């Protein structure tokens, strides 16, 4: 079985990917490298068990540093890792462009250079579908590139640079909005807003319309797809297989998720009503987005804090805060048929369901980082 290196493996997608490897017995050695210690990362009991597995080895490292990256890639027995997955990147919105240049672009370039130097069989770079033009038409892998967040700009810059590295057996994966157990920044802020409006006994009214696309993909399908592209490339002779070095694959479920679909689930889960401001009011808000963002977050943060306090939640990484980059009318509309047609990949969670969203909330409640009694 292959030896696997997971960079950024303590993060949301990373921990679920490591769980997939362990639970399906896909690797005999899994090294996880991350700047964050598992003990401080709000791991669920299931994920703590995964990280305690004897096949899993953790190394703390700042992967922006070339010397640290070299140590992470070096095995004691002198052999190389077969597959390397780069999930390490700054994921928090609203930071300075310099932060993303260092912690997204420079980091990816550093670890990709190390992978190329060592000739690993497959290097999978996890990017984002935010690199596409945010129009209504679904973007396939050859679609117009127009990144609409600073994270996406840094990711695209990294993609373009690491494609130039000789000897790098590169595969790029661009997921839509990822949700599922341990999701903090994807759909979860909207779920928290649902709890807030249940507490306030008010209608939850969002900017824009119900048709604004928020295409999604479940984290377990992302984990399965990452392994699928790597294993398919390796099993078919590396460069000569059906997965050509530098190939890009989008990941998105069959739900064609939009704001309306998400809100329907929120209405059912929290027993509230929801609505939308419509285009005219939203366009006015867009002209005053800094002020609107501040007002929106002020509306949600205090009630959430009160809910947590009354529910005995002392510390939580969860917040309803939405950065202004995410409040714009940018459509996440993605076409991901390529990975299905070329590689035969099939989604295990083709549609977002109430049960899958409740699983997210229930998991947080079990961890003691979401107050009990907020759902219907």
PDB file of C-alpha atoms in Angstrom, residues 224-373:
ATOM      1  CA  UNK A 224     -13.104  10.140  -1.921  1.00  0.00           C
ATOM      2  CA  UNK A 225     -12.325  12.206  -5.032  1.00  0.00           C
ATOM      3  CA  UNK A 226      -8.850  13.197  -3.833  1.00  0.00           C
ATOM      4  CA  UNK A 227      -7.938   9.554  -3.396  1.00  0.00           C
ATOM      5  CA  UNK A 228      -9.650   8.574  -6.655  1.00  0.00           C
ATOM      6  CA  UNK A 229      -7.599  10.976  -8.810  1.00  0.00           C
ATOM      7  CA  UNK A 230      -4.327  10.029  -7.128  1.00  0.00           C
ATOM      8  CA  UNK A 231      -4.881   6.272  -7.251  1.00  0.00           C
ATOM      9  CA  UNK A 232      -6.126   6.385 -10.851  1.00  0.00           C
ATOM     10  CA  UNK A 233      -3.046   8.291 -11.988  1.00  0.00           C
ATOM     11  CA  UNK A 234      -0.640   6.009 -10.111  1.00  0.00           C
ATOM     12  CA  UNK A 235      -2.311   2.766 -11.188  1.00  0.00           C
ATOM     13  CA  UNK A 236      -2.204   3.742 -14.855  1.00  0.00           C
ATOM     14  CA  UNK A 237       1.471   4.459 -15.194  1.00  0.00           C
ATOM     15  CA  UNK A 238       1.760   7.970 -13.849  1.00  0.00           C
ATOM     16  CA  UNK A 239       2.285  10.404 -16.727  1.00  0.00           C
ATOM     17  CA  UNK A 240       1.027   7.920 -19.324  1.00  0.00           C
ATOM     18  CA  UNK A 241      -2.269   7.201 -17.538  1.00  0.00           C
ATOM     19  CA  UNK A 242      -5.655   8.828 -18.154  1.00  0.00           C
ATOM     20  CA  UNK A 243      -4.800  11.522 -15.604  1.00  0.00           C
ATOM     21  CA  UNK A 244      -2.254  13.734 -17.355  1.00  0.00           C
ATOM     22  CA  UNK A 245       0.086  15.809 -15.181  1.00  0.00           C
ATOM     23  CA  UNK A 246      -1.405  19.264 -14.642  1.00  0.00           C
ATOM     24  CA  UNK A 247      -4.997  18.138 -15.212  1.00  0.00           C
ATOM     25  CA  UNK A 248      -7.711  20.067 -13.346  1.00  0.00           C
ATOM     26  CA  UNK A 249     -10.870  18.481 -11.929  1.00  0.00           C
ATOM     27  CA  UNK A 250     -13.852  20.330 -10.507  1.00  0.00           C
ATOM     28  CA  UNK A 251     -15.880  18.834  -7.652  1.00  0.00           C
ATOM     29  CA  UNK A 252     -19.571  19.626  -7.180  1.00  0.00           C
ATOM     30  CA  UNK A 253     -22.624  17.549  -6.287  1.00  0.00           C
ATOM     31  CA  UNK A 254     -25.800  17.125  -8.362  1.00  0.00           C
ATOM     32  CA  UNK A 255     -27.862  19.493  -6.234  1.00  0.00           C
ATOM     33  CA  UNK A 256     -27.148  22.717  -8.163  1.00  0.00           C
ATOM     34  CA  UNK A 257     -27.489  24.310  -4.733  1.00  0.00           C
ATOM     35  CA  UNK A 258     -28.732  27.882  -4.537  1.00  0.00           C
ATOM     36  CA  UNK A 259     -29.738  30.210  -1.687  1.00  0.00           C
ATOM     37  CA  UNK A 260     -33.319  29.021  -1.936  1.00  0.00           C
ATOM     38  CA  UNK A 261     -32.361  25.361  -1.422  1.00  0.00           C
ATOM     39  CA  UNK A 262     -30.203  26.164   1.601  1.00  0.00           C
ATOM     40  CA  UNK A 263     -32.938  28.333   3.113  1.00  0.00           C
ATOM     41  CA  UNK A 264     -35.557  25.590   2.745  1.00  0.00           C
ATOM     42  CA  UNK A 265     -33.411  23.286   4.860  1.00  0.00           C
ATOM     43  CA  UNK A 266     -32.811  26.072   7.393  1.00  0.00           C
ATOM     44  CA  UNK A 267     -36.557  26.684   7.651  1.00  0.00           C
ATOM     45  CA  UNK A 268     -37.174  23.000   8.368  1.00  0.00           C
ATOM     46  CA  UNK A 269     -34.287  22.544  10.794  1.00  0.00           C
ATOM     47  CA  UNK A 270     -34.943  25.674  12.866  1.00  0.00           C
ATOM     48  CA  UNK A 271     -38.684  26.208  12.355  1.00  0.00           C
ATOM     49  CA  UNK A 272     -38.266  29.744  11.027  1.00  0.00           C
ATOM     50  CA  UNK A 273     -39.313  31.658   7.932  1.00  0.00           C
ATOM     51  CA  UNK A 274     -36.771  33.043   5.482  1.00  0.00           C
ATOM     52  CA  UNK A 275     -36.806  35.475   2.598  1.00  0.00           C
ATOM     53  CA  UNK A 276     -34.665  37.621   0.313  1.00  0.00           C
ATOM     54  CA  UNK A 277     -34.124  41.355  -0.128  1.00  0.00           C
ATOM     55  CA  UNK A 278     -34.344  41.138  -3.909  1.00  0.00           C
ATOM     56  CA  UNK A 279     -32.094  42.665  -6.545  1.00  0.00           C
ATOM     57  CA  UNK A 280     -32.969  46.360  -6.136  1.00  0.00           C
ATOM     58  CA  UNK A 281     -32.363  46.624  -2.398  1.00  0.00           C
ATOM     59  CA  UNK A 282     -29.352  44.329  -2.657  1.00  0.00           C
ATOM     60  CA  UNK A 283     -27.763  46.484  -5.369  1.00  0.00           C
ATOM     61  CA  UNK A 284     -28.119  49.490  -3.067  1.00  0.00           C
ATOM     62  CA  UNK A 285     -26.514  47.452  -0.263  1.00  0.00           C
ATOM     63  CA  UNK A 286     -23.670  46.544  -2.627  1.00  0.00           C
ATOM     64  CA  UNK A 287     -22.810  50.240  -2.947  1.00  0.00           C
ATOM     65  CA  UNK A 288     -22.451  50.438   0.829  1.00  0.00           C
ATOM     66  CA  UNK A 289     -21.046  46.964   1.450  1.00  0.00           C
ATOM     67  CA  UNK A 290     -18.652  47.858   4.266  1.00  0.00           C
ATOM     68  CA  UNK A 291     -21.458  49.373   6.291  1.00  0.00           C
ATOM     69  CA  UNK A 292     -23.917  46.606   5.397  1.00  0.00           C
ATOM     70  CA  UNK A 293     -21.389  43.904   6.352  1.00  0.00           C
ATOM     71  CA  UNK A 294     -20.845  45.539   9.732  1.00  0.00           C
ATOM     72  CA  UNK A 295     -24.584  45.822  10.353  1.00  0.00           C
ATOM     73  CA  UNK A 296     -25.280  42.231   9.304  1.00  0.00           C
ATOM     74  CA  UNK A 297     -22.587  40.811  11.552  1.00  0.00           C
ATOM     75  CA  UNK A 298     -23.560  43.023  14.490  1.00  0.00           C
ATOM     76  CA  UNK A 299     -27.101  41.665  14.117  1.00  0.00           C
ATOM     77  CA  UNK A 300     -25.924  38.056  14.435  1.00  0.00           C
ATOM     78  CA  UNK A 301     -22.834  38.003  16.664  1.00  0.00           C
ATOM     79  CA  UNK A 302     -24.392  39.147  19.957  1.00  0.00           C
ATOM     80  CA  UNK A 303     -27.394  36.766  19.855  1.00  0.00           C
ATOM     81  CA  UNK A 304     -25.060  33.867  18.985  1.00  0.00           C
ATOM     82  CA  UNK A 305     -22.851  34.796  21.936  1.00  0.00           C
ATOM     83  CA  UNK A 306     -25.947  34.834  24.173  1.00  0.00           C
ATOM     84  CA  UNK A 307     -27.047  31.429  22.866  1.00  0.00           C
ATOM     85  CA  UNK A 308     -23.616  29.965  23.562  1.00  0.00           C
ATOM     86  CA  UNK A 309     -23.462  31.467  27.050  1.00  0.00           C
ATOM     87  CA  UNK A 310     -26.925  30.251  28.029  1.00  0.00           C
ATOM     88  CA  UNK A 311     -26.104  26.846  26.524  1.00  0.00           C
ATOM     89  CA  UNK A 312     -22.919  26.449  28.552  1.00  0.00           C
ATOM     90  CA  UNK A 313     -20.578  26.796  25.567  1.00  0.00           C
ATOM     91  CA  UNK A 314     -17.483  28.590  26.868  1.00  0.00           C
ATOM     92  CA  UNK A 315     -15.271  28.340  23.787  1.00  0.00           C
ATOM     93  CA  UNK A 316     -16.209  27.676  20.187  1.00  0.00           C
ATOM     94  CA  UNK A 317     -14.601  28.211  16.771  1.00  0.00           C
ATOM     95  CA  UNK A 318     -18.075  28.667  15.291  1.00  0.00           C
ATOM     96  CA  UNK A 319     -19.322  32.080  14.236  1.00  0.00           C
ATOM     97  CA  UNK A 320     -22.080  33.509  12.027  1.00  0.00           C
ATOM     98  CA  UNK A 321     -19.628  36.133  10.768  1.00  0.00           C
ATOM     99  CA  UNK A 322     -19.652  36.608   6.994  1.00  0.00           C
ATOM    100  CA  UNK A 323     -16.906  38.572   5.279  1.00  0.00           C
ATOM    101  CA  UNK A 324     -17.976  41.124   2.688  1.00  0.00           C
ATOM    102  CA  UNK A 325     -16.357  39.001  -0.063  1.00  0.00           C
ATOM    103  CA  UNK A 326     -19.075  36.419   0.616  1.00  0.00           C
ATOM    104  CA  UNK A 327     -21.947  38.919   0.745  1.00  0.00           C
ATOM    105  CA  UNK A 328     -21.530  40.000  -2.875  1.00  0.00           C
ATOM    106  CA  UNK A 329     -23.687  38.528  -5.641  1.00  0.00           C
ATOM    107  CA  UNK A 330     -20.979  36.114  -6.784  1.00  0.00           C
ATOM    108  CA  UNK A 331     -22.511  32.960  -8.177  1.00  0.00           C
ATOM    109  CA  UNK A 332     -20.838  29.632  -7.349  1.00  0.00           C
ATOM    110  CA  UNK A 333     -22.058  27.696 -10.390  1.00  0.00           C
ATOM    111  CA  UNK A 334     -19.844  24.765 -11.355  1.00  0.00           C
ATOM    112  CA  UNK A 335     -19.792  21.944 -13.911  1.00  0.00           C
ATOM    113  CA  UNK A 336     -17.930  18.854 -12.678  1.00  0.00           C
ATOM    114  CA  UNK A 337     -18.867  16.210 -15.220  1.00  0.00           C
ATOM    115  CA  UNK A 338     -15.222  15.789 -16.295  1.00  0.00           C
ATOM    116  CA  UNK A 339     -14.159  13.673 -13.307  1.00  0.00           C
ATOM    117  CA  UNK A 340     -17.183  11.421 -13.812  1.00  0.00           C
ATOM    118  CA  UNK A 341     -16.713  10.947 -17.561  1.00  0.00           C
ATOM    119  CA  UNK A 342     -12.929  10.591 -17.556  1.00  0.00           C
ATOM    120  CA  UNK A 343     -12.357   8.717 -14.300  1.00  0.00           C
ATOM    121  CA  UNK A 344     -15.719   7.139 -13.475  1.00  0.00           C
ATOM    122  CA  UNK A 345     -16.050   8.943 -10.153  1.00  0.00           C
ATOM    123  CA  UNK A 346     -19.522   8.813  -8.546  1.00  0.00           C
ATOM    124  CA  UNK A 347     -20.781  10.950  -5.676  1.00  0.00           C
ATOM    125  CA  UNK A 348     -21.989   9.223  -2.515  1.00  0.00           C
ATOM    126  CA  UNK A 349     -23.868  12.382  -1.448  1.00  0.00           C
ATOM    127  CA  UNK A 350     -25.223  13.760  -4.746  1.00  0.00           C
ATOM    128  CA  UNK A 351     -27.698  16.081  -2.997  1.00  0.00           C
ATOM    129  CA  UNK A 352     -27.592  18.274   0.079  1.00  0.00           C
ATOM    130  CA  UNK A 353     -30.216  16.970   2.507  1.00  0.00           C
ATOM    131  CA  UNK A 354     -31.670  18.034   5.833  1.00  0.00           C
ATOM    132  CA  UNK A 355     -30.113  14.936   7.408  1.00  0.00           C
ATOM    133  CA  UNK A 356     -26.617  15.861   6.197  1.00  0.00           C
ATOM    134  CA  UNK A 357     -26.951  19.390   7.600  1.00  0.00           C
ATOM    135  CA  UNK A 358     -28.324  18.077  10.901  1.00  0.00           C
ATOM    136  CA  UNK A 359     -25.306  15.779  11.073  1.00  0.00           C
ATOM    137  CA  UNK A 360     -23.073  18.864  11.051  1.00  0.00           C
ATOM    138  CA  UNK A 361     -25.010  20.515  13.882  1.00  0.00           C
ATOM    139  CA  UNK A 362     -25.330  17.323  15.937  1.00  0.00           C
ATOM    140  CA  UNK A 363     -21.590  16.772  15.658  1.00  0.00           C
ATOM    141  CA  UNK A 364     -20.866  20.242  17.033  1.00  0.00           C
ATOM    142  CA  UNK A 365     -23.395  19.769  19.845  1.00  0.00           C
ATOM    143  CA  UNK A 366     -21.708  16.470  20.792  1.00  0.00           C
ATOM    144  CA  UNK A 367     -18.374  18.313  20.969  1.00  0.00           C
ATOM    145  CA  UNK A 368     -19.853  20.987  23.224  1.00  0.00           C
ATOM    146  CA  UNK A 369     -19.157  23.829  20.786  1.00  0.00           C
ATOM    147  CA  UNK A 370     -22.777  24.383  19.640  1.00  0.00           C
ATOM    148  CA  UNK A 371     -25.501  25.060  22.265  1.00  0.00           C
ATOM    149  CA  UNK A 372     -28.171  22.411  22.688  1.00  0.00           C
ATOM    150  CA  UNK A 373     -31.835  23.015  21.928  1.00  0.00           C
TER     151      UNK A 373
END
